[in-house]
Tab-separated table of C-alpha atoms in Angstrom:
chain	number	residue	atom	x	y	z
A	1274	MET	CA	-48.330	-30.298	-64.402
A	1275	ILE	CA	-45.980	-28.350	-62.196
A	1276	ASN	CA	-44.025	-28.380	-58.937
A	1277	LEU	CA	-41.991	-25.541	-57.401
A	1278	ALA	CA	-39.202	-28.057	-56.714
A	1279	THR	CA	-38.400	-27.787	-60.447
A	1280	ILE	CA	-36.327	-24.736	-59.452
A	1281	LEU	CA	-33.865	-26.895	-57.543
A	1282	GLU	CA	-34.011	-29.942	-59.812
A	1283	THR	CA	-33.234	-27.997	-62.984
A	1284	SER	CA	-30.177	-26.280	-61.499
A	1285	ALA	CA	-29.006	-29.600	-60.003
A	1286	ARG	CA	-29.256	-31.223	-63.420
A	1287	GLN	CA	-27.522	-28.388	-65.255
A	1288	ARG	CA	-24.697	-27.689	-62.766
A	1289	PRO	CA	-24.541	-30.485	-60.168
A	1290	ASP	CA	-21.058	-29.556	-58.906
A	1291	HIS	CA	-21.658	-25.817	-58.532
A	1292	GLU	CA	-21.844	-24.559	-54.939
A	1293	ALA	CA	-25.441	-23.943	-53.932
A	1294	LEU	CA	-25.366	-23.397	-50.145
A	1295	ILE	CA	-22.640	-22.066	-47.849
A	1296	LEU	CA	-22.785	-21.744	-44.063
A	1297	GLY	CA	-19.439	-21.490	-42.318
A	1298	ASP	CA	-17.432	-24.577	-43.289
A	1299	THR	CA	-20.496	-26.333	-44.731
A	1300	ARG	CA	-20.626	-26.196	-48.517
A	1301	LEU	CA	-23.226	-28.102	-50.525
A	1302	SER	CA	-23.261	-28.429	-54.286
A	1303	TYR	CA	-26.512	-28.414	-56.208
A	1304	GLY	CA	-26.237	-32.175	-56.656
A	1305	GLN	CA	-25.741	-32.766	-52.927
A	1306	PHE	CA	-28.528	-30.338	-52.060
A	1307	ASP	CA	-31.060	-31.988	-54.370
A	1308	GLY	CA	-30.006	-35.463	-53.207
A	1309	ALA	CA	-30.604	-34.497	-49.563
A	1310	ALA	CA	-34.018	-33.007	-50.423
A	1311	ASN	CA	-34.887	-36.296	-52.169
A	1312	GLN	CA	-33.968	-38.234	-49.034
A	1313	VAL	CA	-36.311	-36.000	-47.015
A	1314	ALA	CA	-39.058	-36.541	-49.593
A	1315	ASN	CA	-38.628	-40.325	-49.447
A	1316	GLY	CA	-38.750	-40.286	-45.657
A	1317	LEU	CA	-41.878	-38.129	-45.608
A	1318	ALA	CA	-43.595	-40.251	-48.237
A	1319	ALA	CA	-42.823	-43.398	-46.220
A	1320	ALA	CA	-44.535	-41.706	-43.257
A	1321	GLY	CA	-47.654	-41.131	-45.323
A	1322	ILE	CA	-47.097	-37.467	-46.249
A	1323	GLY	CA	-48.332	-36.574	-49.732
A	1324	PRO	CA	-50.462	-34.300	-51.935
A	1325	GLY	CA	-52.920	-32.126	-50.051
A	1326	ASP	CA	-51.107	-32.359	-46.718
A	1327	ARG	CA	-49.547	-29.395	-44.935
A	1328	VAL	CA	-46.197	-29.734	-43.193
A	1329	ALA	CA	-44.891	-27.093	-40.769
A	1330	LEU	CA	-41.220	-26.079	-40.729
A	1331	SER	CA	-39.466	-24.041	-38.016
A	1332	CYS	CA	-35.823	-23.417	-38.830
A	1333	PRO	CA	-33.462	-20.417	-39.052
A	1334	ASN	CA	-31.232	-19.757	-42.074
A	1335	LEU	CA	-29.417	-23.090	-42.032
A	1336	PRO	CA	-29.004	-25.523	-44.958
A	1337	TYR	CA	-31.704	-27.633	-43.302
A	1338	PHE	CA	-34.360	-25.056	-44.191
A	1339	PRO	CA	-34.071	-25.297	-48.009
A	1340	ILE	CA	-33.392	-29.041	-47.866
A	1341	VAL	CA	-36.582	-29.728	-45.893
A	1342	TYR	CA	-38.565	-27.066	-47.789
A	1343	PHE	CA	-37.948	-28.731	-51.147
A	1344	GLY	CA	-38.280	-32.209	-49.674
A	1345	ILE	CA	-41.819	-31.331	-48.571
A	1346	LEU	CA	-42.671	-29.817	-51.964
A	1347	LYS	CA	-41.456	-32.891	-53.828
A	1348	THR	CA	-44.081	-35.038	-52.076
A	1349	GLY	CA	-46.863	-32.727	-53.243
A	1350	ALA	CA	-47.493	-31.437	-49.730
A	1351	ALA	CA	-47.514	-27.712	-48.875
A	1352	VAL	CA	-44.885	-26.044	-46.678
A	1353	LEU	CA	-45.974	-24.041	-43.638
A	1354	PRO	CA	-42.898	-21.989	-42.612
A	1355	THR	CA	-43.127	-20.478	-39.122
A	1356	ASN	CA	-41.321	-17.608	-37.452
A	1357	VAL	CA	-38.546	-19.012	-35.244
A	1358	LEU	CA	-39.327	-16.530	-32.458
A	1359	LEU	CA	-42.833	-17.867	-31.825
A	1360	LYS	CA	-43.739	-19.476	-28.502
A	1361	ARG	CA	-45.667	-22.742	-27.986
A	1362	ASP	CA	-49.159	-21.217	-27.950
A	1363	GLU	CA	-48.457	-19.200	-31.089
A	1364	ILE	CA	-47.024	-22.251	-32.867
A	1365	GLY	CA	-49.936	-24.345	-31.669
A	1366	TYR	CA	-52.398	-21.891	-33.184
A	1367	LEU	CA	-50.680	-22.190	-36.593
A	1368	LEU	CA	-50.566	-26.002	-36.431
A	1369	GLU	CA	-54.218	-26.243	-35.487
A	1370	ASP	CA	-55.513	-23.544	-37.816
A	1371	SER	CA	-53.658	-25.019	-40.806
A	1372	GLU	CA	-54.483	-28.604	-39.848
A	1373	ALA	CA	-50.822	-29.455	-40.339
A	1374	LYS	CA	-50.202	-33.187	-40.522
A	1375	ALA	CA	-46.493	-33.057	-39.666
A	1376	TYR	CA	-43.962	-30.690	-38.129
A	1377	LEU	CA	-40.179	-30.437	-38.523
A	1378	CYS	CA	-38.589	-28.169	-35.937
A	1379	PHE	CA	-34.997	-27.079	-35.290
A	1380	GLU	CA	-33.782	-27.842	-31.777
A	1381	GLY	CA	-32.740	-24.234	-31.140
A	1382	THR	CA	-30.334	-22.945	-28.508
A	1383	GLU	CA	-30.371	-22.153	-24.788
A	1384	GLU	CA	-31.326	-18.564	-25.621
A	1385	LEU	CA	-33.933	-19.682	-28.165
A	1386	PRO	CA	-35.299	-23.116	-27.124
A	1387	LEU	CA	-37.273	-23.562	-30.319
A	1388	GLY	CA	-37.324	-27.368	-30.150
A	1389	GLY	CA	-38.946	-27.459	-26.722
A	1390	GLU	CA	-41.532	-24.831	-27.626
A	1391	GLY	CA	-42.303	-26.554	-30.929
A	1392	HIS	CA	-42.664	-30.007	-29.408
A	1393	ALA	CA	-45.004	-28.688	-26.701
A	1394	ALA	CA	-47.162	-27.113	-29.420
A	1395	TYR	CA	-47.162	-30.382	-31.383
A	1396	GLN	CA	-48.272	-32.385	-28.353
A	1397	ALA	CA	-51.231	-30.060	-27.847
A	1398	THR	CA	-52.401	-30.337	-31.477
A	1399	ASP	CA	-54.485	-33.409	-32.315
A	1400	SER	CA	-54.341	-32.990	-36.099
A	1401	CYS	CA	-50.537	-33.075	-36.199
A	1402	THR	CA	-49.504	-36.727	-36.191
A	1403	HIS	CA	-45.751	-36.537	-36.900
A	1404	PHE	CA	-42.900	-34.584	-35.302
A	1405	TRP	CA	-39.224	-34.588	-36.293
A	1406	MET	CA	-36.526	-32.652	-34.470
A	1407	ILE	CA	-33.867	-31.002	-36.644
A	1408	THR	CA	-30.608	-31.315	-34.710
A	1409	ALA	CA	-27.561	-29.153	-35.400
A	1410	ASP	CA	-25.544	-32.378	-35.686
A	1411	PRO	CA	-27.507	-34.636	-38.057
A	1412	ALA	CA	-26.092	-37.725	-36.346
A	1413	ALA	CA	-27.107	-36.593	-32.845
A	1414	ALA	CA	-30.149	-37.833	-30.972
A	1415	SER	CA	-32.989	-35.525	-30.063
A	1416	ALA	CA	-32.760	-33.840	-26.675
A	1417	ILE	CA	-36.452	-34.662	-26.169
A	1418	GLU	CA	-36.900	-38.345	-25.418
A	1419	GLY	CA	-39.138	-40.227	-27.812
A	1420	THR	CA	-38.866	-37.794	-30.704
A	1421	GLN	CA	-37.362	-38.823	-34.028
A	1422	THR	CA	-34.798	-36.607	-35.738
A	1423	LEU	CA	-34.469	-35.356	-39.285
A	1424	GLY	CA	-31.267	-37.378	-39.502
A	1425	ALA	CA	-33.205	-40.556	-38.691
A	1426	LEU	CA	-35.921	-39.627	-41.181
A	1427	MET	CA	-33.318	-39.349	-43.948
A	1428	ALA	CA	-31.208	-42.350	-42.923
A	1429	GLY	CA	-31.135	-45.083	-45.541
A	1430	GLN	CA	-33.342	-43.139	-47.953
A	1431	ALA	CA	-32.420	-42.957	-51.632
A	1432	PRO	CA	-31.092	-39.644	-53.015
A	1433	VAL	CA	-33.570	-39.856	-55.907
A	1434	PHE	CA	-37.314	-39.228	-55.840
A	1435	ASP	CA	-40.137	-39.102	-58.380
A	1436	THR	CA	-41.446	-35.598	-57.662
A	1437	HIS	CA	-45.219	-35.193	-57.571
A	1438	GLN	CA	-46.511	-33.099	-60.464
A	1439	GLY	CA	-49.753	-31.305	-59.662
A	1440	GLY	CA	-51.788	-28.397	-60.931
A	1441	ALA	CA	-50.480	-24.836	-61.148
A	1442	ASP	CA	-53.125	-23.764	-58.615
A	1443	ASP	CA	-52.168	-26.398	-56.048
A	1444	ILE	CA	-50.928	-24.879	-52.788
A	1445	ALA	CA	-47.138	-24.851	-52.419
A	1446	VAL	CA	-46.718	-22.657	-49.336
A	1447	VAL	CA	-49.015	-21.336	-46.611
A	1448	LEU	CA	-47.659	-18.119	-45.121
A	1449	TYR	CA	-49.344	-16.703	-42.062
A	1450	THR	CA	-49.718	-12.933	-42.069
A	1451	SER	CA	-48.549	-10.945	-39.086
A	1452	GLY	CA	-52.075	-10.432	-37.794
A	1453	THR	CA	-52.235	-6.636	-37.472
A	1454	THR	CA	-55.857	-7.138	-36.489
A	1455	GLY	CA	-57.199	-10.365	-35.027
A	1456	GLN	CA	-55.492	-13.738	-35.396
A	1457	PRO	CA	-53.001	-14.383	-38.226
A	1458	LYS	CA	-54.445	-15.735	-41.470
A	1459	GLY	CA	-52.791	-18.286	-43.769
A	1460	ALA	CA	-52.131	-16.947	-47.276
A	1461	GLU	CA	-52.327	-19.813	-49.781
A	1462	LEU	CA	-49.527	-19.366	-52.333
A	1463	THR	CA	-49.636	-21.704	-55.317
A	1464	HIS	CA	-46.803	-23.316	-57.226
A	1465	SER	CA	-47.592	-20.940	-60.085
A	1466	ASN	CA	-47.591	-17.877	-57.777
A	1467	ILE	CA	-44.091	-18.514	-56.474
A	1468	LEU	CA	-42.577	-19.829	-59.698
A	1469	MET	CA	-43.755	-16.773	-61.626
A	1470	ASN	CA	-42.592	-14.363	-58.937
A	1471	ALA	CA	-39.170	-16.012	-58.725
A	1472	MET	CA	-38.870	-15.944	-62.515
A	1473	VAL	CA	-39.828	-12.272	-62.754
A	1474	THR	CA	-37.537	-11.333	-59.859
A	1475	ARG	CA	-34.586	-13.133	-61.386
A	1476	ALA	CA	-35.130	-11.406	-64.739
A	1477	MET	CA	-35.490	-7.941	-63.193
A	1478	ALA	CA	-32.370	-8.297	-61.043
A	1479	GLY	CA	-30.313	-9.808	-63.861
A	1480	GLY	CA	-29.633	-12.906	-61.765
A	1481	SER	CA	-27.170	-15.510	-63.051
A	1482	GLY	CA	-25.168	-18.516	-61.929
A	1483	ASP	CA	-22.208	-16.216	-61.305
A	1484	ASP	CA	-24.004	-14.454	-58.473
A	1485	VAL	CA	-23.166	-14.955	-54.824
A	1486	GLN	CA	-26.146	-13.888	-52.736
A	1487	LEU	CA	-25.883	-13.086	-49.055
A	1488	VAL	CA	-29.086	-14.371	-47.445
A	1489	THR	CA	-29.653	-12.690	-44.121
A	1490	LEU	CA	-33.398	-12.225	-44.608
A	1491	PRO	CA	-35.231	-15.001	-42.721
A	1492	LEU	CA	-36.161	-17.802	-45.100
A	1493	PHE	CA	-39.442	-18.324	-43.264
A	1494	HIS	CA	-40.440	-14.851	-44.546
A	1495	VAL	CA	-41.709	-14.390	-48.107
A	1496	PHE	CA	-39.034	-11.812	-49.041
A	1497	GLY	CA	-36.064	-14.054	-48.262
A	1498	GLN	CA	-37.838	-17.208	-49.360
A	1499	VAL	CA	-38.908	-16.116	-52.856
A	1500	VAL	CA	-36.775	-13.110	-53.834
A	1501	GLN	CA	-33.526	-14.646	-52.619
A	1502	MET	CA	-33.815	-18.411	-52.130
A	1503	ASN	CA	-36.144	-19.378	-54.967
A	1504	ALA	CA	-35.015	-16.752	-57.479
A	1505	GLY	CA	-31.367	-17.415	-56.606
A	1506	LEU	CA	-31.679	-21.184	-56.972
A	1507	MET	CA	-33.528	-20.714	-60.263
A	1508	ALA	CA	-30.514	-18.750	-61.521
A	1509	GLY	CA	-28.079	-21.393	-60.243
A	1510	ALA	CA	-26.449	-18.867	-57.901
A	1511	THR	CA	-24.568	-19.537	-54.665
A	1512	LEU	CA	-26.408	-18.673	-51.452
A	1513	VAL	CA	-24.362	-17.687	-48.395
A	1514	LEU	CA	-26.672	-18.201	-45.409
A	1515	VAL	CA	-26.694	-15.941	-42.344
A	1516	PRO	CA	-28.742	-17.353	-39.422
A	1517	ARG	CA	-28.882	-14.041	-37.575
A	1518	PHE	CA	-28.274	-10.528	-38.867
A	1519	ASP	CA	-25.261	-8.718	-37.445
A	1520	PRO	CA	-23.628	-5.845	-39.373
A	1521	GLY	CA	-20.076	-6.968	-38.597
A	1522	THR	CA	-20.812	-10.538	-39.678
A	1523	VAL	CA	-22.512	-9.342	-42.855
A	1524	LEU	CA	-19.572	-7.148	-43.879
A	1525	ALA	CA	-17.091	-9.954	-43.122
A	1526	LEU	CA	-19.056	-12.415	-45.281
A	1527	MET	CA	-19.401	-9.894	-48.114
A	1528	GLU	CA	-15.640	-9.506	-48.038
A	1529	ALA	CA	-14.812	-13.231	-47.727
A	1530	HIS	CA	-17.205	-14.576	-50.373
A	1531	ASP	CA	-17.143	-11.811	-53.004
A	1532	VAL	CA	-20.868	-11.259	-52.551
A	1533	THR	CA	-22.592	-9.736	-55.589
A	1534	VAL	CA	-26.191	-9.382	-54.338
A	1535	PHE	CA	-27.544	-8.279	-50.976
A	1536	ALA	CA	-31.179	-7.882	-49.975
A	1537	GLY	CA	-32.453	-6.413	-46.747
A	1538	VAL	CA	-35.148	-4.549	-44.903
A	1539	PRO	CA	-34.639	-0.859	-44.014
A	1540	THR	CA	-33.364	-1.519	-40.485
A	1541	MET	CA	-30.573	-3.704	-41.913
A	1542	TYR	CA	-29.406	-0.874	-44.184
A	1543	TRP	CA	-29.607	1.498	-41.234
A	1544	ALA	CA	-27.498	-0.869	-39.082
A	1545	LEU	CA	-24.829	-1.302	-41.783
A	1546	LEU	CA	-24.712	2.436	-42.347
A	1547	ASN	CA	-24.266	3.175	-38.633
A	1548	TYR	CA	-21.910	0.284	-37.823
A	1549	PRO	CA	-18.937	1.962	-36.112
A	1550	ASP	CA	-16.312	-0.623	-37.199
A	1551	ALA	CA	-17.251	-0.683	-40.886
A	1552	ASP	CA	-13.910	0.840	-41.919
A	1553	LYS	CA	-12.076	-2.153	-40.415
A	1554	HIS	CA	-13.402	-4.202	-43.346
A	1555	ASP	CA	-12.164	-4.023	-46.929
A	1556	LEU	CA	-14.958	-1.763	-48.153
A	1557	ALA	CA	-13.126	-1.179	-51.432
A	1558	LYS	CA	-13.309	-4.911	-52.208
A	1559	ILE	CA	-16.955	-5.064	-51.186
A	1560	LYS	CA	-17.716	-2.172	-53.535
A	1561	ARG	CA	-15.905	-3.900	-56.417
A	1562	THR	CA	-17.806	-7.166	-56.126
A	1563	MET	CA	-21.276	-5.988	-55.078
A	1564	ARG	CA	-23.420	-5.226	-58.115
A	1565	LEU	CA	-26.861	-4.884	-56.601
A	1566	ALA	CA	-28.727	-4.302	-53.347
A	1567	CYS	CA	-32.487	-4.722	-52.953
A	1568	ALA	CA	-34.767	-3.315	-50.279
A	1569	GLY	CA	-38.266	-4.303	-49.233
A	1570	GLY	CA	-40.374	-5.362	-46.281
A	1571	SER	CA	-41.220	-1.749	-45.453
A	1572	SER	CA	-40.472	1.622	-46.976
A	1573	LEU	CA	-36.789	2.625	-47.048
A	1574	PRO	CA	-36.281	6.225	-45.870
A	1575	VAL	CA	-34.739	8.319	-48.641
A	1576	GLU	CA	-32.054	9.636	-46.267
A	1577	VAL	CA	-30.909	6.093	-45.492
A	1578	LEU	CA	-30.934	5.117	-49.182
A	1579	ARG	CA	-28.782	8.086	-50.229
A	1580	ALA	CA	-26.336	7.724	-47.360
A	1581	PHE	CA	-25.902	3.968	-47.936
A	1582	GLU	CA	-25.320	4.381	-51.674
A	1583	ALA	CA	-22.785	7.127	-51.022
A	1584	LYS	CA	-20.860	4.958	-48.554
A	1585	PHE	CA	-20.996	1.592	-50.334
A	1586	ASP	CA	-21.250	2.743	-53.952
A	1587	VAL	CA	-23.955	0.218	-54.888
A	1588	PRO	CA	-27.461	0.985	-56.176
A	1589	ILE	CA	-30.368	0.035	-53.930
A	1590	LEU	CA	-33.424	-1.045	-55.904
A	1591	GLU	CA	-36.546	-0.794	-53.793
A	1592	GLY	CA	-39.636	-2.905	-54.344
A	1593	TYR	CA	-43.017	-3.510	-52.789
A	1594	GLY	CA	-45.018	-6.600	-51.991
A	1595	LEU	CA	-46.818	-8.644	-49.358
A	1596	SER	CA	-47.074	-12.248	-48.228
A	1597	GLU	CA	-50.361	-12.427	-50.134
A	1598	THR	CA	-48.652	-11.362	-53.391
A	1599	SER	CA	-45.824	-13.921	-53.410
A	1600	PRO	CA	-44.396	-11.161	-52.749
A	1601	VAL	CA	-43.254	-8.705	-55.478
A	1602	VAL	CA	-45.835	-6.291	-56.921
A	1603	THR	CA	-43.657	-3.347	-57.984
A	1604	PHE	CA	-39.919	-2.791	-58.374
A	1605	ASN	CA	-37.445	-0.107	-59.435
A	1606	GLN	CA	-36.223	-2.145	-62.350
A	1607	LEU	CA	-32.783	-2.223	-63.959
A	1608	GLY	CA	-32.705	-0.302	-67.205
A	1609	GLN	CA	-35.506	2.033	-66.134
A	1610	GLU	CA	-35.427	5.369	-64.382
A	1611	ARG	CA	-35.019	4.940	-60.641
A	1612	LYS	CA	-36.899	7.333	-58.389
A	1613	PRO	CA	-35.661	7.471	-54.775
A	1614	GLY	CA	-38.617	7.206	-52.415
A	1615	SER	CA	-40.633	5.217	-54.934
A	1616	VAL	CA	-41.106	1.443	-54.876
A	1617	GLY	CA	-41.160	1.369	-58.668
A	1618	THR	CA	-43.594	0.210	-61.304
A	1619	PRO	CA	-45.627	-3.006	-61.559
A	1620	VAL	CA	-43.630	-6.096	-62.503
A	1621	TRP	CA	-44.411	-8.090	-65.629
A	1622	GLY	CA	-47.911	-9.576	-65.637
A	1623	VAL	CA	-49.158	-7.593	-62.633
A	1624	GLU	CA	-51.652	-4.719	-62.514
A	1625	MET	CA	-51.858	-2.159	-59.727
A	1626	ARG	CA	-54.043	0.861	-58.998
A	1627	VAL	CA	-54.907	3.205	-56.134
A	1628	VAL	CA	-58.572	3.507	-55.131
A	1629	ASP	CA	-60.747	5.532	-52.761
A	1630	GLU	CA	-63.050	4.216	-50.027
A	1631	ASN	CA	-65.606	3.280	-52.710
A	1632	ASP	CA	-62.991	1.344	-54.707
A	1633	GLU	CA	-63.015	3.994	-57.432
A	1634	PRO	CA	-59.632	4.607	-59.150
A	1635	LEU	CA	-57.817	7.802	-58.128
A	1636	GLY	CA	-55.686	10.089	-60.258
A	1637	ALA	CA	-51.955	10.799	-60.133
A	1638	GLY	CA	-50.790	12.084	-56.761
A	1639	GLU	CA	-53.983	11.201	-54.903
A	1640	PRO	CA	-53.451	8.871	-51.888
A	1641	GLY	CA	-55.669	5.811	-51.548
A	1642	GLU	CA	-55.576	2.063	-50.983
A	1643	VAL	CA	-53.284	0.025	-53.243
A	1644	VAL	CA	-55.088	-2.850	-54.999
A	1645	VAL	CA	-53.472	-5.558	-57.128
A	1646	ARG	CA	-54.318	-8.330	-59.574
A	1647	GLY	CA	-52.170	-10.727	-61.574
A	1648	HIS	CA	-50.171	-13.944	-61.336
A	1649	CYS	CA	-48.622	-12.954	-57.991
A	1650	VAL	CA	-51.855	-12.805	-55.985
A	1651	MET	CA	-52.558	-15.678	-53.590
A	1652	ARG	CA	-55.389	-18.162	-54.078
A	1653	GLY	CA	-57.037	-17.006	-50.839
A	1654	TYR	CA	-56.878	-17.226	-47.060
A	1655	LEU	CA	-56.861	-20.799	-45.780
A	1656	ASN	CA	-60.326	-21.834	-44.552
A	1657	ARG	CA	-61.508	-18.201	-44.456
A	1658	PRO	CA	-63.955	-17.643	-47.324
A	1659	GLU	CA	-65.380	-14.438	-45.853
A	1660	ALA	CA	-61.965	-12.812	-45.357
A	1661	THR	CA	-60.990	-13.931	-48.864
A	1662	ALA	CA	-64.125	-12.421	-50.392
A	1663	GLU	CA	-63.577	-9.145	-48.562
A	1664	ALA	CA	-59.929	-8.934	-49.663
A	1665	PHE	CA	-60.831	-9.690	-53.298
A	1666	ARG	CA	-63.875	-7.435	-53.660
A	1667	GLY	CA	-64.302	-6.127	-57.165
A	1668	GLY	CA	-61.796	-8.635	-58.541
A	1669	TRP	CA	-58.770	-6.835	-57.033
A	1670	PHE	CA	-56.755	-7.828	-53.966
A	1671	HIS	CA	-56.921	-5.046	-51.376
A	1672	THR	CA	-53.512	-4.636	-49.721
A	1673	GLY	CA	-54.408	-2.394	-46.786
A	1674	ASP	CA	-51.551	-0.064	-47.799
A	1675	ILE	CA	-51.989	3.606	-48.652
A	1676	GLY	CA	-50.096	4.700	-51.740
A	1677	GLN	CA	-50.094	7.190	-54.561
A	1678	ILE	CA	-49.009	6.871	-58.188
A	1679	ASP	CA	-47.176	9.628	-60.044
A	1680	GLU	CA	-47.737	10.641	-63.650
A	1681	ASP	CA	-45.147	8.070	-64.833
A	1682	GLY	CA	-46.826	5.145	-63.060
A	1683	TYR	CA	-44.367	4.918	-60.135
A	1684	LEU	CA	-45.859	3.881	-56.804
A	1685	TYR	CA	-45.088	5.670	-53.547
A	1686	ILE	CA	-46.159	3.943	-50.336
A	1687	VAL	CA	-47.583	6.504	-47.925
A	1688	ASP	CA	-48.322	4.184	-45.009
A	1689	ARG	CA	-50.291	1.222	-43.754
A	1690	LEU	CA	-54.014	1.924	-43.743
A	1691	LYS	CA	-54.156	0.569	-40.187
A	1692	GLU	CA	-51.240	2.781	-39.046
A	1693	MET	CA	-52.721	6.020	-40.315
A	1694	ILE	CA	-53.342	8.471	-37.462
A	1695	ILE	CA	-56.566	10.476	-37.443
A	1696	ARG	CA	-55.898	13.591	-35.362
A	1697	GLY	CA	-58.834	15.945	-34.955
A	1698	GLY	CA	-60.381	14.636	-38.174
A	1699	PHE	CA	-57.170	15.041	-40.228
A	1700	ASN	CA	-55.382	12.036	-41.734
A	1701	VAL	CA	-51.737	11.902	-40.658
A	1702	TYR	CA	-49.303	9.444	-42.266
A	1703	PRO	CA	-46.505	8.364	-39.873
A	1704	ARG	CA	-44.015	7.707	-42.662
A	1705	GLU	CA	-44.007	11.367	-43.729
A	1706	ILE	CA	-43.057	12.423	-40.195
A	1707	GLU	CA	-40.466	9.636	-39.862
A	1708	GLU	CA	-38.797	10.711	-43.126
A	1709	LEU	CA	-38.521	14.271	-41.794
A	1710	LEU	CA	-37.190	13.215	-38.386
A	1711	LEU	CA	-34.377	11.285	-40.065
A	1712	THR	CA	-33.070	14.588	-41.458
A	1713	HIS	CA	-32.651	15.943	-37.904
A	1714	PRO	CA	-28.897	16.152	-37.122
A	1715	SER	CA	-29.218	14.075	-33.921
A	1716	VAL	CA	-31.708	11.389	-35.053
A	1717	SER	CA	-30.653	8.083	-36.626
A	1718	LEU	CA	-33.922	6.090	-36.399
A	1719	ALA	CA	-37.538	7.080	-35.836
A	1720	ALA	CA	-40.970	5.539	-35.440
A	1721	VAL	CA	-44.228	7.471	-35.191
A	1722	VAL	CA	-47.478	6.127	-33.717
A	1723	GLY	CA	-50.854	7.426	-32.642
A	1724	ILE	CA	-51.716	7.480	-28.941
A	1725	PRO	CA	-55.174	8.034	-27.395
A	1726	ASP	CA	-56.160	11.644	-26.755
A	1727	GLU	CA	-59.398	12.922	-25.240
A	1728	GLU	CA	-59.483	16.156	-27.250
A	1729	TYR	CA	-58.240	15.032	-30.689
A	1730	GLY	CA	-59.027	11.297	-30.644
A	1731	GLU	CA	-55.396	10.500	-31.400
A	1732	GLU	CA	-52.201	12.386	-30.731
A	1733	ILE	CA	-48.874	11.966	-32.518
A	1734	LYS	CA	-45.933	10.445	-30.658
A	1735	ALA	CA	-42.415	9.943	-32.038
A	1736	TYR	CA	-39.866	7.457	-30.725
A	1737	VAL	CA	-36.328	8.417	-31.764
A	1738	VAL	CA	-32.907	6.783	-31.490
A	1739	PRO	CA	-29.970	9.239	-31.309
A	1740	LYS	CA	-26.935	9.064	-33.544
A	1741	PRO	CA	-23.722	7.814	-31.855
A	1742	GLY	CA	-22.449	10.503	-29.489
A	1743	ALA	CA	-25.563	12.650	-29.883
A	1744	GLU	CA	-28.209	13.517	-27.325
A	1745	ILE	CA	-31.906	14.091	-27.965
A	1746	ASP	CA	-33.768	17.023	-26.416
A	1747	PRO	CA	-37.452	16.103	-26.910
A	1748	ASP	CA	-38.644	19.699	-26.662
A	1749	GLU	CA	-36.129	20.793	-29.275
A	1750	VAL	CA	-37.211	18.006	-31.648
A	1751	ILE	CA	-40.864	19.007	-31.208
A	1752	ALA	CA	-40.060	22.671	-31.946
A	1753	TRP	CA	-37.883	21.665	-34.915
A	1754	SER	CA	-40.697	19.513	-36.326
A	1755	LYS	CA	-43.264	22.266	-35.780
A	1756	GLU	CA	-41.267	24.572	-38.046
A	1757	ARG	CA	-41.332	22.011	-40.859
A	1758	LEU	CA	-44.777	20.375	-40.652
A	1759	ALA	CA	-48.376	21.531	-40.760
A	1760	GLY	CA	-49.923	22.231	-37.371
A	1761	TYR	CA	-51.880	18.963	-37.280
A	1762	LYS	CA	-48.888	16.819	-38.281
A	1763	TYR	CA	-45.968	17.521	-35.968
A	1764	PRO	CA	-45.432	15.210	-32.955
A	1765	ARG	CA	-46.576	16.577	-29.595
A	1766	VAL	CA	-44.704	13.856	-27.706
A	1767	VAL	CA	-41.124	12.700	-28.355
A	1768	GLU	CA	-39.390	9.861	-26.497
A	1769	SER	CA	-35.710	9.056	-26.920
A	1770	ARG	CA	-34.630	5.396	-26.727
A	1771	ASP	CA	-31.378	3.521	-27.245
A	1772	SER	CA	-33.154	1.102	-29.594
A	1773	LEU	CA	-36.564	0.240	-31.013
A	1774	PRO	CA	-38.261	-3.196	-30.854
A	1775	LEU	CA	-37.796	-5.204	-34.050
A	1776	SER	CA	-39.490	-8.314	-35.416
A	1777	ALA	CA	-37.550	-11.357	-36.625
A	1778	THR	CA	-37.738	-9.857	-40.120
A	1779	GLY	CA	-36.302	-6.512	-39.017
A	1780	LYS	CA	-39.505	-4.463	-39.020
A	1781	ILE	CA	-40.096	-1.930	-36.268
A	1782	LEU	CA	-42.813	-3.319	-33.988
A	1783	LYS	CA	-45.158	-0.353	-33.764
A	1784	LYS	CA	-47.746	-2.518	-32.025
A	1785	GLU	CA	-45.359	-2.783	-29.036
A	1786	LEU	CA	-44.642	0.945	-29.110
A	1787	ARG	CA	-48.345	1.689	-28.950
């Protein structure tokens, strides 16, 4: 019998007065946090929500997210976290596809009217029978007439709840993949999946109750949700929440709260590294208190890693994982050799190999698809038996990522299988070109994609962002690349931009660039 909410309940029992969540002037202890989650659970149970149900949650990094998240789990229902940037049709697809019974949605802002979009999606979904608006002020009424608020749901409810104990393979969270091809699919993560991954992550990072973690990764995403929120709460750490990433805000919070652990995607490290007012903050203090930085979400360019470590004097440990793997598969672990450019070795209890197109294992240094098995791998794709069978062929989960393993068992991610460019019959991996472009004296950020070409099938195009004060001459960058890459690899087209499109999780949106 198990429930992921044990993470919160154990820390609340052991250190009820220790600060768990901080956002501005709001500070909640573990006891207050667990009590609020129990009130949510009681309100949901009174509305008929229980084991086997799915409940959607749209909320940025506010204390409401973890409170509602654990309140849902306590009832035995599964959480369906959604990206806060989605529009009504996109939300509606997730509600309908998951057959969500209820939906809790933050009201949003004028710039991001999440509440209105979410409520419109709810109204168009027959299976979803309950809607609660999460208002910034818990005592305020909903701006949409006739909708109940989270504050009303919790009002009068007891701060204690008898948490449902189910099976280890019961679904705790349904995370919808980004949908590189076709419509997004719901990855079914079990209570065991997430508990084990949080436990392993905490052990590898040396997490303790003395840690102060800065949480700027979106909690609706698996990286922030498991590696930071769940692993941090399991350790009894303090989580400082950041609703929206901004390098100045991040440095100010690191300085003010003596942050010890930071986790981010590559574009966050790039932004901190290139922030022009960084020296206005007490970087010496930040260096003294910060003990660890973690990177994931996509591959961290080696140039960015080395430059960041030189400036902030903190080791960056890079790992690899997916929504379908809860997420961590490999990690550059403390106490082991760290290889820049590598995403490390498999974590405890997880197996990983690289295979060819016939699913035959490849040797050291040979690129192929990364496949995984172990406690981290999801139960399957919700209501998609054929997609599940295809992903699990041969008993291994097929990630869709191209990687290679060195002689010491360290994994290097080459690229996404779907992002590989085939130019004139030759396989070209965008990441290799991007890594090179970042060594150009005028380039600070790069993204490489394939574009249609009548002669070669695909041609190579690079989008580049110049360093502050620098100018990009596309012809010069092409000639520079040609000197350093094989004839079939260098970009024939270079476009300079002030910025590149990013997702809510900080990934470069290559689909838009294409």
